[in-house]
Amino acid sequence: MRIGVLTLQGGVEEHLEILDGLDGIVIPGGESTVIDKLARTFDLAGPLAAAIGGGLPTLATCAGLIYCARDLDNPAPGQQTLGVLDVTVRRNAFGSQRHSAEQPVPVGEDLTVDASFIRAPIVTRVGEGVEVLSRVPGPDSEPVVVGVRAGAVTALSFHPEENDDDRVHAAWLRAAALVEKFSNHVFA
Ligand code: GLN
């Protein structure tokens, strides 16, 4: 199984070719405006949108969620997104006092993880066919959506990778049917 990690701030010329051979992709946190600019600079935005829109299993976290969203409440000037996930996202929704909080977060029915929120976005509109995976108390203590899934795309406001816990990744691989596809090779 070949899972790519979008690392635009490194050397990237090879990415275009590599996209073809991927079974899945992770779009990690960072800064969504920078991801957007670099992806467009390297002519990667179109191929990425086509690949993800065409069903490439995708795990998007934090800035990755922002980058996948169809709409943003508060885009930076000129900021574009891939538009592959029918949600509206508000960047930096928790404000500065919640820069880097860690808290337990449900991910679907069966899983709760401790996750970091680092200048995290929230989902303010969930489109048709998009399943809510996670809610936490928001900036004004009302529950807000911080995790969604649509087909093979799982997108989260928080960082599930910070705590040496691979259960979110495993759940994504299962939801994207990659575990079945590769069961003989990897998980048997
Ligand atoms: N606030 C960042 C953005 O707008 C996201 C932060 C993160 O990925 N941890 O892209």
XYZ file of C-alpha atoms and ligand atoms in Angstrom:
198
model
C 0.000 0.000 0.000
C 1.350 3.428 -0.958
C 0.195 6.389 1.105
C 1.534 9.815 0.154
C 2.041 12.731 2.509
C 1.720 16.149 0.938
C 4.942 17.935 1.890
C 4.936 20.960 -0.331
C 7.638 22.770 1.525
C 10.237 20.221 0.445
C 11.367 19.246 -3.060
C 8.230 18.583 -5.020
C 8.833 18.014 -8.718
C 8.335 14.296 -8.269
C 4.926 14.710 -6.662
C 2.990 14.869 -9.899
C 4.285 11.523 -11.089
C 3.950 9.987 -7.674
C 0.255 10.956 -7.370
C -0.488 8.390 -10.059
C 0.889 5.514 -8.036
C -0.736 6.375 -4.711
C -3.352 4.356 -2.864
C -4.046 7.220 -0.472
C -2.820 10.638 0.590
C -2.401 12.509 3.853
C -2.731 16.300 3.765
C -1.273 17.351 7.090
C -1.587 20.492 9.168
C 0.529 23.523 8.527
C -0.707 26.729 6.999
C -3.497 26.400 4.472
C -2.607 29.613 2.635
C 0.931 28.336 2.060
C -0.284 24.898 0.966
C -2.633 26.615 -1.493
C 0.047 28.907 -2.910
C 2.640 26.162 -3.290
C 0.170 23.686 -4.778
C -0.797 26.231 -7.418
C 2.809 27.232 -8.039
C 3.724 23.624 -8.740
C 0.574 22.953 -10.811
C -0.468 20.376 -8.266
C -3.855 21.814 -7.274
C -5.696 20.564 -10.368
C -4.265 17.025 -10.271
C -4.863 16.833 -6.511
C -8.494 17.940 -6.816
C -9.024 15.479 -9.669
C -7.417 12.609 -7.757
C -9.292 13.232 -4.509
C -12.534 14.017 -6.337
C -12.024 10.754 -8.207
C -11.919 8.777 -4.968
C -8.277 8.802 -3.812
C -8.476 7.956 -0.090
C -7.532 11.129 1.797
C -6.795 11.947 5.429
C -6.768 15.722 5.886
C -5.923 17.307 9.209
C -6.261 20.927 10.293
C -4.845 23.000 7.405
C -5.554 19.923 5.264
C -9.250 20.124 6.201
C -9.236 23.824 5.286
C -7.557 23.062 1.978
C -10.108 20.366 1.051
C -13.197 22.435 1.953
C -15.606 23.705 -0.668
C -16.018 27.067 1.119
C -14.267 29.085 3.804
C -16.019 31.565 6.112
C -12.862 33.634 6.376
C -10.388 32.948 3.570
C -7.211 34.987 3.475
C -7.181 37.383 0.510
C -6.958 35.297 -2.668
C -6.928 32.003 -0.786
C -8.256 29.059 -2.790
C -9.167 25.533 -1.752
C -9.478 22.224 -3.561
C -13.235 22.195 -3.000
C -13.348 18.409 -2.821
C -15.303 18.222 0.447
C -18.773 19.758 0.697
C -18.305 21.690 3.937
C -17.734 25.276 4.981
C -14.799 25.813 7.327
C -13.853 28.708 9.598
C -10.105 29.079 10.045
C -8.536 29.764 13.442
C -11.978 29.409 14.998
C -10.890 28.890 18.577
C -9.007 32.187 18.819
C -5.630 32.747 20.345
C -6.404 31.434 23.841
C -6.942 27.970 22.390
C -3.761 28.017 20.340
C -2.681 24.600 21.370
C -5.158 22.786 23.574
C -5.281 19.030 23.988
C -8.544 17.290 24.735
C -10.398 14.004 24.257
C -12.259 13.932 20.951
C -14.728 11.330 19.715
C -14.013 10.079 16.207
C -17.132 8.268 15.061
C -19.084 6.002 17.388
C -16.369 3.707 18.663
C -13.264 5.797 19.158
C -12.117 8.606 21.439
C -8.609 10.012 21.154
C -6.607 12.721 22.890
C -5.909 15.248 20.198
C -4.185 18.607 19.862
C -5.980 21.666 18.533
C -3.393 24.040 17.086
C -4.983 27.225 15.722
C -7.700 24.848 14.677
C -10.545 25.409 12.251
C -14.164 24.295 12.752
C -16.729 23.072 10.264
C -19.647 25.531 10.149
C -21.679 23.860 7.392
C -21.918 20.155 6.625
C -23.066 19.337 3.108
C -25.311 16.535 1.986
C -23.647 13.152 2.194
C -21.024 14.357 4.670
C -21.002 12.433 7.925
C -20.072 14.156 11.187
C -17.431 12.159 13.080
C -16.438 14.561 15.856
C -17.895 17.363 17.937
C -16.278 19.215 20.823
C -17.305 22.266 22.855
C -16.558 25.261 20.652
C -15.322 28.777 21.371
C -18.603 29.687 23.102
C -18.961 26.214 24.690
C -21.650 25.092 22.238
C -20.721 21.883 20.385
C -18.996 22.444 17.062
C -18.071 20.001 14.309
C -14.366 19.161 14.163
C -14.335 15.905 12.204
C -16.159 14.755 9.070
C -16.077 11.957 6.554
C -17.359 11.820 2.991
C -16.605 8.656 1.105
C -12.878 7.998 1.259
C -12.087 11.483 2.606
C -11.689 11.877 6.366
C -11.027 15.452 7.485
C -10.275 16.597 11.021
C -9.697 19.989 12.671
C -7.241 18.509 15.105
C -3.947 16.631 15.045
C -4.387 12.930 15.719
C -0.734 12.240 14.915
C 0.830 14.008 17.873
C 0.242 11.386 20.540
C 1.771 8.185 19.297
C -1.696 6.801 18.625
C -2.492 5.322 15.220
C -6.170 4.507 15.774
C -7.453 7.444 13.718
C -5.222 6.490 10.820
C -6.346 2.882 11.124
C -10.015 3.965 11.120
C -9.398 6.044 8.002
C -7.730 3.130 6.219
C -10.692 0.940 7.113
C -13.268 3.553 6.046
C -11.441 4.056 2.760
C -11.591 0.288 2.183
C -7.798 0.142 2.004
C -7.613 -2.442 4.746
C -9.775 -4.797 2.692
C -7.892 -4.058 -0.487
C -4.532 -4.752 1.102
C -5.531 -7.293 3.705
C -3.385 -10.024 2.204
C -0.334 -7.816 2.011
C -0.263 -5.733 5.158
C -2.788 -6.618 7.774
C -3.103 -10.391 7.485
N -4.537 28.016 11.116
C -3.908 27.212 10.110
C -4.452 27.554 8.730
O -5.233 28.438 8.553
C -4.105 25.744 10.379
C -3.307 25.329 11.580
C -2.910 23.875 11.609
O -2.840 23.200 10.584
N -2.554 23.400 12.775
O -4.043 26.924 7.786
